[in-house]
Amino acid sequence: MKKHSCIIYYLLITFLLSFVSMLAQTAIQNEAVRFLLFGVQAASPTITAIGILAVNKELRANLSAIFHTERLFAAIFLPVVIALGTMFASKYIYCICSGNAFSCGHIPTKQLIVILWALIAEEIGWRGYLEPKLRTYKLHSASVPLIVGTIWGAWHFHYFIQQRTEVPILLFFVGCIAESYIYSFMMKYTRNILSAMIYHFSCNLCLHLFMVNPADNNGICTPYIILTALEAVTALLLNIRQAKKSHTCS
């Protein structure tokens, strides 16, 4: 399968699989089956990537390239520190500005399972497959996270249709793009997909734990706006650092 075709098929199948899974949930009454379909819906980026790699007989080589023990400590702890730091800071700043007491939320078991699923649901697809594929084209390095972040944000359309998020669409897109640059930095720094997987999980966990998500904060978007600004600044600083390091090495 040609490189161009791989990306086109990847995007078509990823979006279509999520859409079909969403429609199937509306037609099925069994809660267990609906929950499983939601898992498929959430994992469509990774399911599709694994399927295409298997068809092209590239699965083992690709997984070996993105899963390894090099910089394992950084791949595990760096994403936790960034996610925890930005989420905690956004809630703390909001509490200072609003005069509200700092508090943490309760995460129900079902929601915790969904959050844990984020460890494997998306990043093997987005950062383990799509981003490396795009980097094989003659694109400016800084444009790749922008493209991936935009596609990633657009892929969440099914969550907006199901009203599973209360974040305004424009704010959500800006957040996806900012986070995409953080993901890109971590992948370049660690060369390990574990960094992206753990960052995705940590962000989802802290988003609910610190009640930054409007759905956990009586619909108030202010903490999420602060978070998006902090993520944008973090992404900028990390990538400036990386650019300076690359310039020094060259």
Short mmCIF file of C-alpha atoms in Angstrom, two decimals:
data_model
loop_
_atom_site.label_atom_id
_atom_site.label_comp_id
_atom_site.label_asym_id
_atom_site.label_seq_id
_atom_site.Cartn_x
_atom_site.Cartn_y
_atom_site.Cartn_z
CA MET A 1 0.00 0.00 0.00
CA LYS A 2 1.42 3.38 -1.03
CA LYS A 3 2.29 6.01 1.57
CA HIS A 4 -0.42 8.43 0.39
CA SER A 5 -3.02 5.68 0.37
CA CYS A 6 -2.07 4.54 3.87
CA ILE A 7 -2.77 7.97 5.35
CA ILE A 8 -6.03 8.42 3.42
CA TYR A 9 -7.28 4.95 4.41
CA TYR A 10 -6.16 5.53 7.98
CA LEU A 11 -8.16 8.74 8.33
CA LEU A 12 -11.24 7.40 6.54
CA ILE A 13 -11.41 4.20 8.57
CA THR A 14 -10.63 5.92 11.88
CA PHE A 15 -13.42 8.47 11.46
CA LEU A 16 -15.85 5.94 10.00
CA LEU A 17 -15.23 3.35 12.73
CA SER A 18 -15.97 5.92 15.43
CA PHE A 19 -19.11 7.05 13.62
CA VAL A 20 -20.44 3.53 13.08
CA SER A 21 -19.70 2.59 16.70
CA MET A 22 -21.60 5.67 17.85
CA LEU A 23 -24.62 4.80 15.67
CA ALA A 24 -24.59 1.21 16.88
CA GLN A 25 -24.84 2.41 20.47
CA THR A 26 -28.10 4.19 19.69
CA ALA A 27 -29.58 1.01 18.19
CA ILE A 28 -28.55 -1.39 20.97
CA GLN A 29 -30.17 -1.41 24.40
CA ASN A 30 -27.78 -3.76 26.21
CA GLU A 31 -25.57 -1.58 28.43
CA ALA A 32 -22.61 -3.98 28.40
CA VAL A 33 -22.57 -4.08 24.59
CA ARG A 34 -22.98 -0.29 24.42
CA PHE A 35 -20.01 0.13 26.75
CA LEU A 36 -17.89 -2.19 24.58
CA LEU A 37 -18.89 -0.24 21.48
CA PHE A 38 -17.89 2.97 23.21
CA GLY A 39 -14.49 1.36 23.80
CA VAL A 40 -14.20 0.61 20.08
CA GLN A 41 -15.30 4.16 19.29
CA ALA A 42 -12.60 5.60 21.55
CA ALA A 43 -9.91 3.23 20.27
CA SER A 44 -10.56 3.65 16.54
CA PRO A 45 -7.22 5.47 15.93
CA THR A 46 -5.19 2.59 17.38
CA ILE A 47 -7.40 -0.19 15.98
CA THR A 48 -7.10 1.28 12.49
CA ALA A 49 -3.34 1.82 12.71
CA ILE A 50 -2.75 -1.76 13.88
CA GLY A 51 -4.98 -3.08 11.11
CA ILE A 52 -3.20 -1.17 8.33
CA LEU A 53 0.24 -2.07 9.69
CA ALA A 54 -0.77 -5.74 9.86
CA VAL A 55 -2.05 -5.70 6.26
CA ASN A 56 1.23 -4.12 5.12
CA LYS A 57 3.22 -6.60 7.27
CA GLU A 58 4.82 -3.69 9.13
CA LEU A 59 3.26 -4.22 12.54
CA ARG A 60 6.19 -5.85 14.32
CA ALA A 61 8.74 -3.40 12.92
CA ASN A 62 6.57 -0.39 13.77
CA LEU A 63 5.85 -1.51 17.33
CA SER A 64 9.52 -2.31 17.89
CA ALA A 65 10.43 1.20 16.76
CA ILE A 66 8.01 2.98 19.11
CA PHE A 67 8.15 0.63 22.12
CA HIS A 68 11.60 0.30 23.67
CA THR A 69 13.47 0.78 26.94
CA GLU A 70 15.54 3.77 25.82
CA ARG A 71 14.82 6.81 28.01
CA LEU A 72 12.18 4.76 29.79
CA PHE A 73 12.37 6.86 32.96
CA ALA A 74 11.71 10.06 31.00
CA ALA A 75 8.93 8.38 29.00
CA ILE A 76 7.12 7.47 32.21
CA PHE A 77 7.70 10.46 34.48
CA LEU A 78 7.97 13.43 32.09
CA PRO A 79 4.35 13.18 30.86
CA VAL A 80 3.08 12.75 34.43
CA VAL A 81 4.95 15.86 35.59
CA ILE A 82 3.71 17.98 32.66
CA ALA A 83 0.09 16.81 32.94
CA LEU A 84 -0.02 17.08 36.73
CA GLY A 85 1.72 20.46 36.71
CA THR A 86 -0.51 22.14 34.11
CA MET A 87 -3.75 20.69 35.51
CA PHE A 88 -2.94 21.53 39.14
CA ALA A 89 -1.74 25.02 38.22
CA SER A 90 -4.87 25.78 36.19
CA LYS A 91 -7.14 24.76 39.08
CA TYR A 92 -5.01 26.62 41.63
CA ILE A 93 -4.96 29.84 39.57
CA TYR A 94 -8.72 29.59 39.09
CA CYS A 95 -9.28 29.14 42.83
CA ILE A 96 -7.10 32.17 43.64
CA CYS A 97 -8.89 34.37 41.09
CA SER A 98 -12.39 33.20 41.99
CA GLY A 99 -11.92 32.89 45.75
CA ASN A 100 -13.13 29.28 45.68
CA ALA A 101 -11.57 26.63 47.89
CA PHE A 102 -9.29 24.13 46.14
CA SER A 103 -11.00 20.74 45.97
CA CYS A 104 -10.70 17.47 44.08
CA GLY A 105 -13.46 15.46 42.50
CA HIS A 106 -14.57 11.85 42.83
CA ILE A 107 -14.03 9.58 39.85
CA PRO A 108 -16.61 6.75 39.57
CA THR A 109 -15.38 3.27 38.70
CA LYS A 110 -16.90 3.28 35.20
CA GLN A 111 -15.29 6.62 34.40
CA LEU A 112 -11.96 5.38 35.76
CA ILE A 113 -12.13 2.40 33.39
CA VAL A 114 -12.70 4.80 30.47
CA ILE A 115 -9.75 6.92 31.61
CA LEU A 116 -7.53 3.83 31.90
CA TRP A 117 -8.58 2.82 28.39
CA ALA A 118 -6.94 6.07 27.21
CA LEU A 119 -3.57 4.41 27.85
CA ILE A 120 -3.95 2.33 24.69
CA ALA A 121 -6.96 3.75 22.84
CA GLU A 122 -5.51 6.56 20.74
CA GLU A 123 -1.80 7.25 20.81
CA ILE A 124 -0.50 4.21 18.93
CA GLY A 125 -2.62 5.66 16.13
CA TRP A 126 -2.06 9.41 16.39
CA ARG A 127 1.51 9.75 17.61
CA GLY A 128 2.72 6.21 16.83
CA TYR A 129 1.43 6.03 13.25
CA LEU A 130 0.00 9.23 11.77
CA GLU A 131 2.64 11.71 12.96
CA PRO A 132 5.63 9.58 11.83
CA LYS A 133 3.92 9.07 8.45
CA LEU A 134 3.44 12.82 8.01
CA ARG A 135 7.07 13.44 8.93
CA THR A 136 8.17 11.41 5.90
CA TYR A 137 6.80 14.22 3.71
CA LYS A 138 8.73 17.41 3.05
CA LEU A 139 6.73 19.42 5.58
CA HIS A 140 8.05 22.02 7.98
CA SER A 141 8.70 20.26 11.27
CA ALA A 142 6.51 22.71 13.20
CA SER A 143 3.53 22.12 10.89
CA VAL A 144 3.19 18.40 11.65
CA PRO A 145 1.87 18.78 15.23
CA LEU A 146 -0.53 21.43 13.91
CA ILE A 147 -1.90 19.00 11.32
CA VAL A 148 -2.13 16.10 13.75
CA GLY A 149 -3.70 18.30 16.44
CA THR A 150 -6.32 19.60 13.99
CA ILE A 151 -7.19 16.10 12.79
CA TRP A 152 -7.23 14.83 16.38
CA GLY A 153 -9.60 17.63 17.39
CA ALA A 154 -11.89 16.98 14.40
CA TRP A 155 -11.96 13.25 15.22
CA HIS A 156 -13.75 14.08 18.50
CA PHE A 157 -16.87 15.05 16.52
CA HIS A 158 -18.71 11.97 17.80
CA TYR A 159 -18.24 13.06 21.42
CA PHE A 160 -19.82 16.42 20.61
CA ILE A 161 -22.72 14.69 18.85
CA GLN A 162 -23.23 12.50 21.93
CA GLN A 163 -22.87 15.56 24.17
CA ARG A 164 -20.08 13.90 26.14
CA THR A 165 -18.14 17.16 26.39
CA GLU A 166 -19.17 20.64 27.51
CA VAL A 167 -16.02 22.37 26.27
CA PRO A 168 -16.75 24.95 23.53
CA ILE A 169 -15.58 23.58 20.16
CA LEU A 170 -13.13 26.40 19.38
CA LEU A 171 -11.54 26.18 22.83
CA PHE A 172 -11.34 22.41 22.48
CA PHE A 173 -9.54 22.70 19.13
CA VAL A 174 -7.03 25.18 20.50
CA GLY A 175 -6.35 22.80 23.39
CA CYS A 176 -5.86 19.84 21.04
CA ILE A 177 -3.34 21.78 18.97
CA ALA A 178 -1.43 23.00 22.04
CA GLU A 179 -1.31 19.49 23.46
CA SER A 180 -0.24 18.13 20.09
CA TYR A 181 2.98 20.16 20.32
CA ILE A 182 3.60 18.77 23.81
CA TYR A 183 3.06 15.23 22.52
CA SER A 184 5.42 15.93 19.64
CA PHE A 185 8.13 17.22 21.97
CA MET A 186 7.89 14.15 24.19
CA MET A 187 8.02 11.77 21.23
CA LYS A 188 11.13 13.51 19.87
CA TYR A 189 12.74 13.57 23.33
CA THR A 190 11.97 9.99 24.40
CA ARG A 191 11.33 8.32 21.01
CA ASN A 192 8.96 6.11 23.00
CA ILE A 193 5.19 5.92 22.47
CA LEU A 194 4.80 5.26 26.20
CA SER A 195 5.35 8.99 26.80
CA ALA A 196 2.33 9.88 24.64
CA MET A 197 0.18 7.09 26.11
CA ILE A 198 0.96 8.08 29.69
CA TYR A 199 0.47 11.77 28.95
CA HIS A 200 -2.96 11.09 27.44
CA PHE A 201 -3.99 9.01 30.45
CA SER A 202 -2.57 11.51 32.96
CA CYS A 203 -4.34 14.44 31.30
CA ASN A 204 -7.70 12.65 31.29
CA LEU A 205 -7.25 11.60 34.91
CA CYS A 206 -6.18 15.03 36.21
CA LEU A 207 -8.83 16.78 34.11
CA HIS A 208 -11.53 15.07 36.18
CA LEU A 209 -9.58 14.77 39.43
CA PHE A 210 -8.99 18.53 39.66
CA MET A 211 -12.42 19.29 38.12
CA VAL A 212 -10.91 21.36 35.31
CA ASN A 213 -13.41 19.88 32.86
CA PRO A 214 -16.56 22.06 32.67
CA ALA A 215 -18.65 18.90 33.11
CA ASP A 216 -17.11 18.48 36.57
CA ASN A 217 -17.24 22.18 37.42
CA ASN A 218 -20.90 23.16 36.99
CA GLY A 219 -20.30 24.05 33.36
CA ILE A 220 -17.70 26.73 34.18
CA CYS A 221 -15.04 26.93 31.44
CA THR A 222 -12.58 29.25 33.21
CA PRO A 223 -10.26 26.51 34.57
CA TYR A 224 -10.17 24.92 31.11
CA ILE A 225 -9.32 28.27 29.50
CA ILE A 226 -6.47 28.72 31.98
CA LEU A 227 -5.33 25.16 31.28
CA THR A 228 -5.29 25.77 27.52
CA ALA A 229 -3.19 28.91 27.99
CA LEU A 230 -0.76 27.03 30.26
CA GLU A 231 -0.49 24.17 27.76
CA ALA A 232 0.22 26.63 24.94
CA VAL A 233 2.98 28.28 26.98
CA THR A 234 4.38 24.87 27.99
CA ALA A 235 4.38 23.70 24.38
CA LEU A 236 6.15 26.89 23.27
CA LEU A 237 8.84 26.66 25.96
CA LEU A 238 9.48 22.95 25.37
CA ASN A 239 9.81 23.37 21.63
CA ILE A 240 12.04 26.46 21.98
CA ARG A 241 14.28 24.40 24.25
CA GLN A 242 14.34 21.58 21.73
CA ALA A 243 15.11 23.95 18.83
CA LYS A 244 18.01 25.50 20.75
CA LYS A 245 19.37 22.06 21.58
CA SER A 246 19.13 20.95 17.96
CA HIS A 247 20.88 24.14 16.81
CA THR A 248 23.66 23.58 19.36
CA CYS A 249 24.16 19.97 18.29
CA SER A 250 24.32 20.94 14.62
#
